[in-house]
mmCIF file of C-alpha atoms in Angstrom:
data_model
loop_
_atom_site.group_PDB
_atom_site.id
_atom_site.type_symbol
_atom_site.label_atom_id
_atom_site.label_comp_id
_atom_site.label_asym_id
_atom_site.label_seq_id
_atom_site.Cartn_x
_atom_site.Cartn_y
_atom_site.Cartn_z
ATOM 1 C CA MET A 1 0.047 0.010 0.069
ATOM 2 C CA THR A 2 1.109 3.516 -0.764
ATOM 3 C CA HIS A 3 -0.228 7.084 -0.017
ATOM 4 C CA TRP A 4 -2.265 9.060 -2.538
ATOM 5 C CA LYS A 5 -0.341 11.855 -4.255
ATOM 6 C CA PHE A 6 -2.377 13.586 -6.988
ATOM 7 C CA GLY A 7 -0.960 15.135 -10.131
ATOM 8 C CA ILE A 8 -3.477 17.831 -11.112
ATOM 9 C CA ILE A 9 -3.268 18.938 -14.683
ATOM 10 C CA GLY A 10 -5.439 22.151 -14.966
ATOM 11 C CA GLY A 11 -6.493 24.170 -17.737
ATOM 12 C CA SER A 12 -7.388 27.929 -17.791
ATOM 13 C CA GLY A 13 -9.144 29.186 -14.821
ATOM 14 C CA LEU A 14 -7.549 26.684 -12.424
ATOM 15 C CA TYR A 15 -4.267 28.088 -11.368
ATOM 16 C CA ASP A 16 -4.745 28.160 -7.474
ATOM 17 C CA LEU A 17 -6.418 25.532 -5.254
ATOM 18 C CA PRO A 18 -7.851 27.347 -2.035
ATOM 19 C CA GLY A 19 -6.974 25.573 1.086
ATOM 20 C CA LEU A 20 -3.554 24.149 -0.122
ATOM 21 C CA THR A 21 -1.035 24.259 2.650
ATOM 22 C CA ASP A 22 2.830 23.944 2.923
ATOM 23 C CA VAL A 23 2.873 25.357 -0.749
ATOM 24 C CA SER A 24 6.163 25.537 -2.792
ATOM 25 C CA HIS A 25 6.748 26.266 -6.355
ATOM 26 C CA ARG A 26 9.418 24.192 -8.075
ATOM 27 C CA VAL A 27 11.062 24.783 -11.516
ATOM 28 C CA VAL A 28 11.894 21.369 -12.968
ATOM 29 C CA GLU A 29 13.470 19.835 -16.132
ATOM 30 C CA THR A 30 12.920 16.564 -17.672
ATOM 31 C CA PRO A 31 14.706 14.547 -20.106
ATOM 32 C CA TRP A 32 12.180 15.771 -22.541
ATOM 33 C CA GLY A 33 12.755 19.365 -21.644
ATOM 34 C CA ALA A 34 10.740 21.885 -19.443
ATOM 35 C CA PRO A 35 7.110 21.270 -18.570
ATOM 36 C CA SER A 36 4.501 24.149 -19.109
ATOM 37 C CA ASP A 37 5.355 25.786 -15.904
ATOM 38 C CA ALA A 38 6.562 25.386 -12.369
ATOM 39 C CA LEU A 39 5.094 22.594 -10.251
ATOM 40 C CA THR A 40 3.090 23.818 -7.365
ATOM 41 C CA THR A 41 3.190 21.333 -4.496
ATOM 42 C CA GLY A 42 1.243 21.253 -1.241
ATOM 43 C CA THR A 43 -1.255 19.452 1.054
ATOM 44 C CA LEU A 44 -5.042 19.557 0.835
ATOM 45 C CA ASN A 45 -6.981 17.628 3.582
ATOM 46 C CA GLY A 46 -3.839 16.033 4.338
ATOM 47 C CA VAL A 47 -3.176 14.555 0.910
ATOM 48 C CA ASP A 48 -0.202 15.628 -1.240
ATOM 49 C CA ILE A 49 -1.083 17.584 -4.516
ATOM 50 C CA VAL A 50 1.128 18.516 -7.329
ATOM 51 C CA PHE A 51 -0.637 21.065 -9.552
ATOM 52 C CA LEU A 52 0.889 21.864 -13.162
ATOM 53 C CA PRO A 53 -1.028 24.586 -15.278
ATOM 54 C CA ARG A 54 -1.316 22.931 -18.650
ATOM 55 C CA HIS A 55 -1.078 26.123 -20.751
ATOM 56 C CA GLY A 56 1.448 27.835 -18.314
ATOM 57 C CA ARG A 57 0.276 30.550 -16.203
ATOM 58 C CA GLY A 58 -1.331 33.537 -18.135
ATOM 59 C CA HIS A 59 -2.203 30.809 -20.863
ATOM 60 C CA ARG A 60 0.975 31.205 -22.892
ATOM 61 C CA ILE A 61 1.033 27.938 -24.595
ATOM 62 C CA PRO A 62 -1.399 26.790 -27.231
ATOM 63 C CA PRO A 63 -2.695 23.096 -27.219
ATOM 64 C CA HIS A 64 -0.753 22.145 -30.209
ATOM 65 C CA ASP A 65 2.518 23.357 -28.698
ATOM 66 C CA ILE A 66 2.277 22.028 -25.037
ATOM 67 C CA ASN A 67 5.184 19.571 -24.178
ATOM 68 C CA TYR A 68 2.897 16.828 -23.166
ATOM 69 C CA ARG A 69 6.006 14.427 -22.585
ATOM 70 C CA ALA A 70 7.604 16.888 -20.214
ATOM 71 C CA ASN A 71 4.288 17.574 -18.277
ATOM 72 C CA ILE A 72 3.740 13.811 -17.860
ATOM 73 C CA ALA A 73 7.414 12.952 -16.847
ATOM 74 C CA ALA A 74 7.548 15.963 -14.507
ATOM 75 C CA LEU A 75 4.566 14.574 -12.369
ATOM 76 C CA LYS A 76 6.041 11.072 -12.498
ATOM 77 C CA MET A 77 9.415 12.520 -11.334
ATOM 78 C CA ALA A 78 7.600 14.368 -8.586
ATOM 79 C CA GLY A 79 6.298 10.934 -7.320
ATOM 80 C CA CYS A 80 2.758 11.323 -8.194
ATOM 81 C CA SER A 81 0.511 8.203 -7.743
ATOM 82 C CA ASP A 82 -2.394 9.389 -10.133
ATOM 83 C CA ILE A 83 -3.174 12.190 -12.389
ATOM 84 C CA ILE A 84 -6.508 14.080 -12.652
ATOM 85 C CA SER A 85 -6.930 16.155 -15.820
ATOM 86 C CA ILE A 86 -9.262 19.090 -15.649
ATOM 87 C CA SER A 87 -10.049 20.827 -18.948
ATOM 88 C CA ALA A 88 -12.663 22.761 -20.830
ATOM 89 C CA CYS A 89 -14.534 21.095 -23.776
ATOM 90 C CA GLY A 90 -17.262 21.461 -26.379
ATOM 91 C CA SER A 91 -20.334 19.386 -26.285
ATOM 92 C CA LEU A 92 -21.391 17.184 -29.292
ATOM 93 C CA LYS A 93 -24.878 16.349 -27.784
ATOM 94 C CA ALA A 94 -27.820 18.425 -26.722
ATOM 95 C CA GLU A 95 -28.036 16.595 -23.354
ATOM 96 C CA LEU A 96 -24.673 17.817 -22.420
ATOM 97 C CA PRO A 97 -25.261 21.562 -21.906
ATOM 98 C CA PRO A 98 -22.579 24.208 -20.876
ATOM 99 C CA GLY A 99 -21.852 23.797 -17.244
ATOM 100 C CA ARG A 100 -21.825 19.928 -17.376
ATOM 101 C CA PHE A 101 -18.826 17.987 -16.108
ATOM 102 C CA VAL A 102 -18.181 14.953 -18.201
ATOM 103 C CA VAL A 103 -15.770 12.255 -16.722
ATOM 104 C CA VAL A 104 -14.791 10.700 -20.009
ATOM 105 C CA ASP A 105 -13.731 7.004 -20.344
ATOM 106 C CA GLN A 106 -12.898 6.848 -24.046
ATOM 107 C CA TYR A 107 -11.032 8.891 -26.760
ATOM 108 C CA ILE A 108 -10.778 9.305 -30.488
ATOM 109 C CA ASP A 109 -7.397 10.976 -31.342
ATOM 110 C CA ARG A 110 -7.406 13.361 -34.111
ATOM 111 C CA THR A 111 -4.258 15.094 -33.238
ATOM 112 C CA ARG A 112 -1.415 14.965 -35.759
ATOM 113 C CA SER A 113 1.719 16.991 -35.061
ATOM 114 C CA ARG A 114 2.304 16.145 -31.197
ATOM 115 C CA ALA A 115 4.977 13.758 -29.819
ATOM 116 C CA ASN A 116 2.819 10.934 -28.426
ATOM 117 C CA SER A 117 5.241 8.488 -26.980
ATOM 118 C CA PHE A 118 8.292 8.361 -24.717
ATOM 119 C CA PHE A 119 9.634 5.430 -26.581
ATOM 120 C CA ASP A 120 11.388 5.803 -29.838
ATOM 121 C CA THR A 121 13.857 4.098 -32.201
ATOM 122 C CA GLY A 122 16.256 2.332 -29.876
ATOM 123 C CA CYS A 123 13.697 1.054 -27.522
ATOM 124 C CA ALA A 124 10.045 0.110 -28.735
ATOM 125 C CA ALA A 125 7.335 -0.271 -26.641
ATOM 126 C CA HIS A 126 3.395 -1.017 -26.971
ATOM 127 C CA VAL A 127 1.135 -0.258 -24.298
ATOM 128 C CA SER A 128 -2.629 -0.991 -24.391
ATOM 129 C CA ILE A 129 -4.946 1.842 -24.266
ATOM 130 C CA ALA A 130 -8.069 -0.204 -24.863
ATOM 131 C CA GLU A 131 -9.466 1.438 -21.510
ATOM 132 C CA PRO A 132 -7.454 4.652 -21.677
ATOM 133 C CA VAL A 133 -8.575 5.889 -18.253
ATOM 134 C CA CYS A 134 -8.225 4.410 -14.749
ATOM 135 C CA HIS A 135 -11.855 3.212 -13.810
ATOM 136 C CA ARG A 136 -11.332 3.538 -9.993
ATOM 137 C CA LEU A 137 -9.808 7.096 -10.440
ATOM 138 C CA ALA A 138 -12.742 8.207 -12.857
ATOM 139 C CA ALA A 139 -15.261 6.971 -10.328
ATOM 140 C CA LEU A 140 -13.558 8.957 -7.545
ATOM 141 C CA ALA A 141 -13.605 11.977 -9.643
ATOM 142 C CA ALA A 142 -17.133 11.710 -10.581
ATOM 143 C CA GLU A 143 -18.202 11.092 -6.919
ATOM 144 C CA ALA A 144 -16.088 14.225 -6.074
ATOM 145 C CA ALA A 145 -17.651 16.496 -8.559
ATOM 146 C CA GLU A 146 -21.146 15.425 -7.542
ATOM 147 C CA ALA A 147 -20.163 16.062 -4.002
ATOM 148 C CA ALA A 148 -19.207 19.466 -5.066
ATOM 149 C CA GLY A 149 -22.477 20.247 -6.648
ATOM 150 C CA ALA A 150 -21.563 19.789 -10.228
ATOM 151 C CA PRO A 151 -23.946 18.069 -12.739
ATOM 152 C CA VAL A 152 -21.887 15.012 -13.717
ATOM 153 C CA THR A 153 -22.109 12.573 -16.613
ATOM 154 C CA ARG A 154 -20.132 9.359 -16.033
ATOM 155 C CA GLY A 155 -18.569 8.083 -19.220
ATOM 156 C CA GLY A 156 -18.287 9.474 -22.705
ATOM 157 C CA THR A 157 -16.164 9.777 -25.670
ATOM 158 C CA TYR A 158 -13.842 12.644 -26.058
ATOM 159 C CA LEU A 159 -12.672 13.626 -29.598
ATOM 160 C CA ALA A 160 -9.381 14.943 -29.356
ATOM 161 C CA MET A 161 -8.733 17.584 -32.251
ATOM 162 C CA GLU A 162 -5.471 19.360 -33.067
ATOM 163 C CA GLY A 163 -6.674 23.014 -32.896
ATOM 164 C CA PRO A 164 -5.792 25.648 -32.144
ATOM 165 C CA GLN A 165 -8.755 26.734 -34.258
ATOM 166 C CA PHE A 166 -12.214 25.436 -33.440
ATOM 167 C CA SER A 167 -14.093 22.970 -35.617
ATOM 168 C CA SER A 168 -15.913 23.763 -38.869
ATOM 169 C CA ARG A 169 -19.653 22.798 -38.868
ATOM 170 C CA ALA A 170 -18.825 20.007 -41.079
ATOM 171 C CA GLU A 171 -16.365 18.690 -38.746
ATOM 172 C CA SER A 172 -18.555 19.029 -35.853
ATOM 173 C CA ALA A 173 -21.300 17.173 -37.629
ATOM 174 C CA LEU A 174 -18.881 14.291 -38.562
ATOM 175 C CA TYR A 175 -17.832 13.822 -34.869
ATOM 176 C CA ARG A 176 -21.546 13.710 -33.864
ATOM 177 C CA SER A 177 -22.128 11.049 -36.344
ATOM 178 C CA TRP A 178 -19.346 9.069 -34.824
ATOM 179 C CA GLY A 179 -21.090 8.967 -31.483
ATOM 180 C CA CYS A 180 -18.634 11.445 -29.737
ATOM 181 C CA ASP A 181 -19.831 13.065 -26.716
ATOM 182 C CA VAL A 182 -17.390 16.050 -26.343
ATOM 183 C CA ILE A 183 -14.497 17.601 -28.048
ATOM 184 C CA GLY A 184 -11.259 19.166 -26.828
ATOM 185 C CA MET A 185 -7.667 19.760 -27.693
ATOM 186 C CA THR A 186 -5.625 18.739 -24.727
ATOM 187 C CA ASN A 187 -6.610 15.157 -23.479
ATOM 188 C CA MET A 188 -4.400 13.633 -26.203
ATOM 189 C CA PRO A 189 -1.587 12.601 -25.966
ATOM 190 C CA GLU A 190 -1.815 13.166 -22.283
ATOM 191 C CA ALA A 191 -3.592 9.942 -21.627
ATOM 192 C CA ARG A 192 -1.426 7.979 -23.862
ATOM 193 C CA LEU A 193 1.651 9.177 -22.103
ATOM 194 C CA ALA A 194 0.392 8.748 -18.613
ATOM 195 C CA ARG A 195 -0.256 5.063 -19.500
ATOM 196 C CA GLU A 196 3.284 4.776 -20.656
ATOM 197 C CA ALA A 197 4.484 6.204 -17.541
ATOM 198 C CA GLU A 198 2.310 3.812 -15.672
ATOM 199 C CA LEU A 199 0.179 6.559 -13.960
ATOM 200 C CA PRO A 200 -3.484 6.054 -13.446
ATOM 201 C CA TYR A 201 -5.243 8.915 -15.328
ATOM 202 C CA ALA A 202 -8.752 10.426 -15.297
ATOM 203 C CA SER A 203 -10.206 13.356 -17.054
ATOM 204 C CA ILE A 204 -13.030 15.716 -15.977
ATOM 205 C CA ALA A 205 -13.954 17.451 -19.211
ATOM 206 C CA MET A 206 -16.138 20.758 -18.234
ATOM 207 C CA VAL A 207 -18.446 21.689 -21.093
ATOM 208 C CA THR A 208 -18.290 25.389 -22.157
ATOM 209 C CA ASP A 209 -19.975 25.442 -25.500
ATOM 210 C CA TYR A 210 -21.822 23.430 -28.202
ATOM 211 C CA ASP A 211 -18.877 23.383 -30.656
ATOM 212 C CA SER A 212 -20.118 24.325 -34.065
ATOM 213 C CA TRP A 213 -22.935 21.630 -34.787
ATOM 214 C CA LYS A 214 -25.760 23.666 -33.262
ATOM 215 C CA VAL A 215 -26.902 25.849 -36.134
ATOM 216 C CA ASP A 216 -29.722 27.485 -34.177
ATOM 217 C CA GLU A 217 -26.967 29.052 -32.070
ATOM 218 C CA ALA A 218 -23.612 31.127 -32.549
ATOM 219 C CA ALA A 219 -20.552 29.050 -33.302
ATOM 220 C CA VAL A 220 -18.238 28.640 -30.286
ATOM 221 C CA ASP A 221 -15.806 31.430 -29.762
ATOM 222 C CA VAL A 222 -13.447 32.587 -27.067
ATOM 223 C CA PRO A 223 -15.673 35.068 -24.904
ATOM 224 C CA ALA A 224 -18.423 32.560 -24.663
ATOM 225 C CA VAL A 225 -15.944 29.760 -23.536
ATOM 226 C CA LEU A 226 -14.122 32.308 -21.013
ATOM 227 C CA ALA A 227 -17.602 33.098 -19.551
ATOM 228 C CA VAL A 228 -18.537 29.491 -18.790
ATOM 229 C CA MET A 229 -15.124 28.520 -17.705
ATOM 230 C CA ARG A 230 -15.307 31.106 -14.994
ATOM 231 C CA GLN A 231 -18.266 29.440 -13.655
ATOM 232 C CA ASN A 232 -16.673 26.014 -13.695
ATOM 233 C CA ALA A 233 -13.445 27.066 -12.131
ATOM 234 C CA ASP A 234 -14.964 27.205 -8.584
ATOM 235 C CA LEU A 235 -16.549 23.721 -9.062
ATOM 236 C CA ALA A 236 -13.426 22.337 -10.296
ATOM 237 C CA GLN A 237 -11.579 23.621 -7.154
ATOM 238 C CA LEU A 238 -14.206 22.389 -4.797
ATOM 239 C CA THR A 239 -14.081 18.917 -6.713
ATOM 240 C CA ILE A 240 -10.384 18.552 -5.999
ATOM 241 C CA ALA A 241 -11.216 19.387 -2.158
ATOM 242 C CA ARG A 242 -13.726 16.888 -2.039
ATOM 243 C CA LEU A 243 -11.615 14.273 -3.810
ATOM 244 C CA THR A 244 -8.697 14.628 -1.300
ATOM 245 C CA ASP A 245 -11.321 14.614 1.579
ATOM 246 C CA MET A 246 -12.812 11.384 0.223
ATOM 247 C CA VAL A 247 -9.215 9.575 0.099
ATOM 248 C CA SER A 248 -7.610 11.127 3.122
ATOM 249 C CA ASP A 249 -8.245 8.260 5.481
ATOM 250 C CA ARG A 250 -7.705 5.586 2.786
ATOM 251 C CA ASP A 251 -4.664 3.877 1.905
ATOM 252 C CA ARG A 252 -3.895 3.506 -1.844
ATOM 253 C CA THR A 253 -3.800 0.164 -3.333
ATOM 254 C CA PRO A 254 -2.771 -0.492 -6.943
ATOM 255 C CA SER A 255 -5.073 0.329 -9.716
ATOM 256 C CA PRO A 256 -7.265 -2.886 -10.475
ATOM 257 C CA GLN A 257 -6.416 -2.534 -14.116
ATOM 258 C CA GLY A 258 -2.771 -3.097 -13.539
ATOM 259 C CA ILE A 259 -1.790 0.277 -14.691
ATOM 260 C CA GLU A 260 1.188 0.688 -12.365
ATOM 261 C CA THR A 261 2.824 -2.607 -14.098
ATOM 262 C CA GLY A 262 1.653 -1.854 -17.682
ATOM 263 C CA LEU A 263 5.126 -1.742 -18.914
ATOM 264 C CA ASP A 264 5.927 -5.353 -17.711
ATOM 265 C CA THR A 265 5.042 -6.945 -21.026
ATOM 266 C CA ALA A 266 4.993 -3.718 -23.339
ATOM 267 C CA ILE A 267 8.730 -3.324 -23.964
ATOM 268 C CA ILE A 268 9.656 -5.389 -27.216
ATOM 269 C CA THR A 269 13.202 -4.317 -27.798
ATOM 270 C CA PRO A 270 15.665 -6.840 -25.977
ATOM 271 C CA PRO A 271 18.222 -5.293 -23.537
ATOM 272 C CA ASP A 272 21.254 -5.836 -25.759
ATOM 273 C CA ALA A 273 19.565 -3.900 -28.654
ATOM 274 C CA ARG A 274 18.319 -0.851 -26.794
ATOM 275 C CA ASP A 275 19.978 2.613 -27.338
ATOM 276 C CA PRO A 276 21.886 3.455 -24.075
ATOM 277 C CA GLU A 277 21.060 7.356 -24.437
ATOM 278 C CA LEU A 278 17.324 6.667 -24.960
ATOM 279 C CA VAL A 279 17.432 4.321 -22.004
ATOM 280 C CA ARG A 280 18.832 6.848 -20.017
ATOM 281 C CA LYS A 281 16.023 9.177 -20.606
ATOM 282 C CA LEU A 282 13.367 6.551 -20.209
ATOM 283 C CA LYS A 283 14.571 5.813 -16.786
ATOM 284 C CA ALA A 284 12.739 9.075 -15.543
ATOM 285 C CA ILE A 285 9.321 7.360 -16.371
ATOM 286 C CA ALA A 286 10.202 3.666 -16.637
ATOM 287 C CA GLY A 287 12.895 3.024 -14.328
ATOM 288 C CA ARG A 288 11.043 0.309 -12.724
ATOM 289 C CA VAL A 289 11.568 -1.981 -15.704
ATOM 290 C CA LEU A 290 14.613 -0.659 -17.095
#
């Protein structure tokens, strides 16, 4: 058994966590470069928290230019046991209105220019992301959001688009025809990389708009997104407080999905064929098996 240590990756509007004590800020460097910003560490309800603003403070970094590998590696190197992703998203269904929290459980990845693996030529690995989120962690996140007073939908498919532009109406209609529930620009390759780093990952996607499919309403734009995000931010902060309170008296056991040992059978390159320089880098996230 180990203790809980949550890595919180927050989007815009979630730069501070009220009630966080023993706060410190630490600039870190990973083998894949610098993360989006300094890590904020502290304790909330007796539970360790490491917070990382996904876009950097002041929202400096657009979704397609985030160093996702450095972000996940920084949280792994900080000793996090689990990652909660909190982000804004668009809704692709009328029954998921702005203000709704969707704890997603599946992804369709339409990103195209992002480094989506820690592994590379010299050390190949193939992890399964058939179930890309941690079921236990997602259930805890949903319960915490409900306790915070948020309207919550448990489960849903997140379409990860490249951005930074919003969808065309034709694209939005296409994604709806695929059965997607919400659309956003940041959860991939986050979820992929978290699985490679053997970190349980769950995502709370906070609906801000109807993307571009709802022809009887104006298409999504930044002012509309920001207006709803301000409302969601308080609930998101309260959700994290409720989550830490819920687990404060519970020992943490390994994920029932075996996520913490996912690399045991994933690395295909034999030791004598591995690139030593790449292995040196990989030890930051896969030292347990290398």
